[in-house]
Amino acid sequence: MATKISKRKGILLAGGTGSRLLPSSLGTCKQLMPVYDKPLIYYSLSVLLLAGLRDILLIATPDDLPRFQALLGDGSQFGAAFSYAAQEHPRGIPEALLIGADFIAGGPVALALGDNIFFGAGLSARLRDAANRTEGATTFAYQVSDPHRYGVVEFDDDWQAISIEEKPAQPKSNFAITGLYFYDHHAVEIARTLTPSARGELEITDLNRIYLERGQLFVKPLGRGSAWMDAGSEQSLLDAANYVAAIERRQGLRIGCLEEIVWRQGWIDDAQLRRSGEKMKASGYGRYLLDLVASRAPA
């Protein structure tokens, strides 16, 4: 049975200069760099697909857009619809909502950062719950050892968010807000009210704080059984690759395998999955897709 498709649209932000990955990012953007067996962008895209989002806008620099289009196409091979838009200069995460305003068309939206990786038991259910919420904003928090590098959320004794700060010198908690946000139909109008911070960018923390002040921000902590990685530096990119390699080699399953996700959700059939596998059969990734089809074939 096919998984229910959400009416919510998805935006995948893959902009930025990748300055923390120089000189590697001179030749390609960080979201197209490999994390073990697939490009980094696959992992964040997989989260939107797992949430049931089928209509997705990818935003990148003008130079990088053709590379993403060559990699992902129009989305039809995934039973989805992908479109593309340019972010001329990095002016902050909320600008993605402004760039995608016509695409969103006054409806709810999920915004994912293209260098984030999520994994863990129960993740799909958490994503679908967030996608099905009709009012307010939902995001996720993850405990980190260096919270001063992130937007930090403070919880009360009942695990309700009571404050958010962007890269605080003295964090009020060790919980960082991750790069995945689910917003209702007010997101674009709120984004239009934001003013740039001292660093000249619109801040996603400011947008989330407005929802918090309205009593409409739901922050869900990800527990010990979950993993979240912001793979935007040379060390974090290596850590992510090692993590994915360890899990995949141990379990024999693939993390962030787009074709498998949409196949299991009923968006593509066995024949479509087989065609994708045949195109990549020289790689372990392609052979994995072919093995998936074979596992369903009658004896």
Coordinates of C-alpha atoms in Angstrom, one line a residue:
M1 CA 0.0 0.0 0.0
A2 CA 1.3 3.4 -0.9
T3 CA 2.3 5.8 1.9
K4 CA 0.0 8.8 2.1
I5 CA 1.4 11.8 0.3
S6 CA 1.4 15.1 2.3
K7 CA 0.0 18.2 0.7
R8 CA 2.8 20.1 2.4
K9 CA 5.6 21.2 0.0
G10 CA 9.3 20.8 0.6
I11 CA 12.2 23.2 0.2
L12 CA 15.8 21.9 0.2
L13 CA 18.3 24.6 0.7
A14 CA 21.7 23.8 -0.8
G15 CA 23.3 27.2 -1.1
G16 CA 26.3 28.7 0.6
T17 CA 29.9 28.9 -0.4
G18 CA 31.3 25.9 1.5
S19 CA 34.1 28.0 2.9
R20 CA 34.8 25.6 5.7
L21 CA 35.6 22.9 3.1
L22 CA 38.1 24.8 1.0
P23 CA 39.9 23.9 -1.2
S24 CA 37.7 20.9 -1.8
S25 CA 34.6 23.1 -2.4
L26 CA 36.4 25.1 -5.2
G27 CA 35.4 22.4 -7.7
T28 CA 32.0 21.4 -6.4
C29 CA 29.6 22.5 -3.7
K30 CA 29.6 20.6 -0.4
Q31 CA 26.1 19.1 -0.8
L32 CA 27.4 17.2 -3.9
M33 CA 30.4 15.8 -2.1
P34 CA 30.2 12.1 -1.3
V35 CA 29.4 10.8 2.2
Y36 CA 30.5 7.2 1.8
D37 CA 28.3 5.9 -1.0
K38 CA 26.1 8.8 -2.1
P39 CA 26.1 12.6 -2.4
L40 CA 25.5 14.5 0.8
I41 CA 22.3 16.0 -0.7
Y42 CA 20.7 12.5 -0.8
Y43 CA 20.5 12.4 3.0
S44 CA 18.5 15.6 3.5
L45 CA 16.3 14.9 0.5
S46 CA 15.5 11.5 1.9
V47 CA 14.1 13.1 5.1
L48 CA 11.6 15.1 3.0
L49 CA 10.6 12.0 1.1
L50 CA 10.2 10.0 4.3
A51 CA 7.9 12.8 5.5
G52 CA 5.6 12.1 2.6
L53 CA 6.6 15.2 0.6
R54 CA 6.4 14.7 -3.1
D55 CA 6.7 18.3 -4.5
I56 CA 10.1 19.7 -3.7
L57 CA 12.0 22.9 -4.6
L58 CA 15.8 22.8 -4.5
I59 CA 17.5 26.1 -4.0
A60 CA 21.2 26.5 -4.8
T61 CA 23.7 29.0 -6.2
P62 CA 23.3 29.8 -9.9
D63 CA 26.6 27.9 -10.7
D64 CA 25.5 24.8 -8.8
L65 CA 21.9 24.5 -10.0
P66 CA 22.9 22.7 -13.3
R67 CA 24.8 20.1 -11.3
F68 CA 21.8 19.3 -9.1
Q69 CA 19.5 19.1 -12.1
A70 CA 21.9 16.6 -13.7
L71 CA 22.0 14.5 -10.6
L72 CA 18.3 14.6 -9.6
G73 CA 16.4 15.6 -12.8
D74 CA 12.7 16.4 -12.5
G75 CA 12.1 13.8 -9.8
S76 CA 10.0 11.5 -11.9
Q77 CA 12.4 8.6 -11.3
F78 CA 11.5 8.9 -7.6
G79 CA 7.7 9.3 -8.2
A80 CA 8.1 13.0 -7.2
A81 CA 8.3 16.4 -8.8
F82 CA 11.5 18.5 -8.3
S83 CA 11.9 22.1 -9.3
Y84 CA 14.8 24.5 -8.9
A85 CA 15.5 28.1 -8.0
A86 CA 18.7 30.2 -7.5
Q87 CA 19.9 32.0 -4.4
E88 CA 22.2 34.6 -5.8
H89 CA 23.9 35.3 -2.5
P90 CA 23.8 33.6 0.9
R91 CA 21.4 35.9 2.8
G92 CA 20.2 33.4 5.4
I93 CA 18.1 30.4 5.7
P94 CA 14.7 32.2 5.8
E95 CA 15.4 33.7 2.4
A96 CA 14.6 30.2 1.0
L97 CA 11.0 30.8 2.0
L98 CA 11.0 34.1 0.2
I99 CA 12.6 32.6 -2.9
G100 CA 10.1 29.8 -2.8
A101 CA 7.0 31.9 -2.0
D102 CA 5.3 31.3 -5.4
F103 CA 6.1 27.6 -5.1
I104 CA 4.7 27.4 -1.6
A105 CA 1.6 29.2 -2.8
G106 CA 0.3 30.0 0.7
G107 CA 0.4 26.5 2.0
P108 CA 2.4 24.7 4.6
V109 CA 6.1 23.9 3.9
A110 CA 9.0 21.9 5.2
L111 CA 12.5 23.4 4.9
A112 CA 15.6 21.2 5.1
L113 CA 19.2 22.1 5.0
G114 CA 21.2 20.2 2.4
D115 CA 24.2 19.4 4.6
N116 CA 22.2 17.7 7.4
I117 CA 22.0 14.0 8.1
F118 CA 19.3 12.4 10.2
F119 CA 19.0 8.7 11.2
G120 CA 17.4 6.6 13.9
A121 CA 14.6 4.4 15.0
G122 CA 11.2 6.0 14.7
L123 CA 12.4 8.8 12.5
S124 CA 9.8 8.3 9.8
A125 CA 6.9 8.4 12.3
R126 CA 8.3 11.7 13.8
L127 CA 8.6 13.2 10.3
R128 CA 5.1 12.2 9.3
D129 CA 3.7 13.6 12.6
A130 CA 5.4 16.9 11.9
A131 CA 4.2 17.0 8.3
N132 CA 0.6 16.4 9.4
R133 CA 0.5 19.2 12.0
T134 CA -1.7 21.9 10.5
E135 CA -0.8 24.9 12.8
G136 CA 2.4 26.4 14.0
A137 CA 6.0 25.2 13.5
T138 CA 7.7 22.0 14.4
T139 CA 11.5 21.5 14.6
F140 CA 13.8 19.0 16.3
A141 CA 16.5 19.4 18.9
Y142 CA 19.6 17.3 19.5
Q143 CA 22.0 17.2 22.4
V144 CA 25.5 18.3 21.5
S145 CA 28.8 18.9 23.3
D146 CA 29.4 22.3 21.6
P147 CA 26.0 24.2 21.7
H148 CA 27.6 27.6 21.2
R149 CA 28.0 26.7 17.5
Y150 CA 24.2 26.4 17.0
G151 CA 20.8 27.8 17.6
V152 CA 20.1 26.6 21.2
V153 CA 16.7 25.8 22.7
E154 CA 15.9 25.9 26.4
F155 CA 13.2 23.6 27.8
D156 CA 11.1 23.8 30.9
D157 CA 10.6 20.8 33.2
D158 CA 7.8 19.5 30.9
W159 CA 10.1 19.7 27.8
Q160 CA 8.3 22.7 26.4
A161 CA 10.5 25.2 24.6
I162 CA 10.8 28.5 26.5
S163 CA 13.7 30.3 24.7
I164 CA 15.9 30.1 21.6
E165 CA 19.2 31.8 21.1
E166 CA 21.5 31.9 18.1
K167 CA 25.1 30.8 18.9
P168 CA 25.0 32.0 22.5
A169 CA 28.3 32.6 24.4
Q170 CA 26.7 31.0 27.4
P171 CA 24.2 28.4 26.2
K172 CA 21.2 27.7 28.4
S173 CA 21.1 24.1 27.4
N174 CA 23.1 21.6 25.3
F175 CA 20.2 21.1 22.8
A176 CA 20.8 22.5 19.3
I177 CA 18.0 23.1 16.8
T178 CA 18.6 20.9 13.8
G179 CA 18.4 21.9 10.1
L180 CA 14.8 20.7 9.5
Y181 CA 11.7 22.9 10.0
F182 CA 8.0 22.3 9.4
Y183 CA 6.0 25.5 9.1
D184 CA 2.3 26.3 8.6
H185 CA 0.9 28.7 6.0
H186 CA 2.1 31.8 7.9
A187 CA 5.9 31.1 7.3
V188 CA 6.3 33.3 4.3
E189 CA 4.5 36.3 5.7
I190 CA 6.6 36.0 8.9
A191 CA 9.8 35.7 6.9
R192 CA 8.9 38.9 5.2
T193 CA 9.0 40.8 8.5
L194 CA 12.5 39.7 9.4
T195 CA 15.4 42.1 9.3
P196 CA 19.0 41.1 8.7
S197 CA 21.2 40.4 11.8
A198 CA 24.6 42.0 12.4
R199 CA 26.2 39.5 10.0
G200 CA 23.8 40.7 7.2
E201 CA 21.6 37.6 7.0
L202 CA 18.0 36.7 7.9
E203 CA 18.2 34.3 10.9
I204 CA 16.1 31.2 11.2
T205 CA 16.2 31.6 14.9
D206 CA 14.4 34.9 14.6
L207 CA 11.6 33.2 12.6
N208 CA 11.4 30.4 15.1
R209 CA 11.3 32.8 18.0
I210 CA 8.2 34.5 16.5
Y211 CA 6.4 31.2 16.5
L212 CA 7.6 30.6 20.1
E213 CA 6.2 33.9 21.2
R214 CA 2.9 33.0 19.6
G215 CA 2.9 29.7 21.6
Q216 CA 3.1 27.8 18.3
L217 CA 6.6 26.4 18.3
F218 CA 6.8 22.6 18.9
V219 CA 10.4 21.4 19.5
K220 CA 10.8 17.7 19.6
P221 CA 14.0 16.4 21.2
L222 CA 15.8 13.5 19.4
G223 CA 16.9 10.9 21.9
R224 CA 20.0 8.7 22.2
G225 CA 18.7 6.3 19.6
S226 CA 18.9 9.0 16.9
A227 CA 21.8 10.6 15.1
W228 CA 22.0 14.1 13.6
M229 CA 25.1 15.4 11.8
D230 CA 25.7 18.8 10.3
A231 CA 28.3 17.8 7.7
G232 CA 29.6 21.2 6.8
S233 CA 33.2 21.0 7.9
E234 CA 36.1 18.7 6.9
Q235 CA 35.9 16.8 10.2
S236 CA 32.1 16.5 10.3
L237 CA 32.1 15.3 6.7
L238 CA 34.6 12.6 7.6
D239 CA 32.7 11.6 10.7
A240 CA 29.5 11.4 8.8
A241 CA 31.1 9.1 6.2
N242 CA 32.5 6.8 8.8
Y243 CA 29.2 6.6 10.6
V244 CA 27.3 5.8 7.5
A245 CA 29.9 3.2 6.4
A246 CA 29.8 1.5 9.8
I247 CA 26.0 1.3 9.9
E248 CA 25.6 0.1 6.3
R249 CA 28.3 -2.5 6.5
R250 CA 27.0 -3.9 9.7
Q251 CA 23.3 -4.0 8.8
G252 CA 23.5 -4.5 5.0
L253 CA 21.0 -1.6 4.7
R254 CA 21.5 1.8 3.0
I255 CA 20.9 5.1 4.8
G256 CA 19.3 7.8 2.7
C257 CA 18.7 5.5 -0.3
L258 CA 16.1 7.6 -2.2
E259 CA 15.0 4.9 -4.6
E260 CA 14.4 2.4 -1.8
I261 CA 12.4 5.0 0.2
V262 CA 10.0 5.8 -2.6
W263 CA 9.7 2.2 -3.7
R264 CA 8.7 1.1 -0.2
Q265 CA 6.2 4.0 -0.1
G266 CA 4.7 2.8 -3.3
W267 CA 5.6 5.8 -5.4
I268 CA 7.6 3.7 -7.9
D269 CA 7.1 0.1 -8.9
D270 CA 9.5 -2.8 -9.2
A271 CA 10.3 -2.1 -12.8
Q272 CA 11.3 1.5 -12.1
L273 CA 13.5 0.4 -9.2
R274 CA 15.1 -2.2 -11.5
R275 CA 15.8 0.4 -14.2
S276 CA 17.6 2.6 -11.6
G277 CA 19.6 -0.3 -10.4
E278 CA 20.6 -1.3 -13.9
K279 CA 21.9 2.2 -14.6
M280 CA 24.3 1.9 -11.5
K281 CA 24.9 -1.9 -11.4
A282 CA 28.7 -1.4 -11.5
S283 CA 28.4 0.2 -8.0
G284 CA 27.4 -1.3 -4.7
Y285 CA 24.6 1.2 -4.5
G286 CA 23.1 -0.1 -7.8
R287 CA 23.5 -3.7 -6.9
Y288 CA 21.7 -3.0 -3.6
L289 CA 18.7 -1.7 -5.6
L290 CA 18.7 -4.8 -7.8
D291 CA 18.9 -7.0 -4.7
L292 CA 15.8 -5.2 -3.3
V293 CA 13.8 -6.1 -6.5
A294 CA 15.1 -9.7 -6.4
S295 CA 14.0 -10.0 -2.8
R296 CA 10.4 -9.4 -3.8
A297 CA 10.5 -11.7 -6.8
P298 CA 8.5 -15.0 -6.5
A299 CA 10.6 -18.2 -6.0

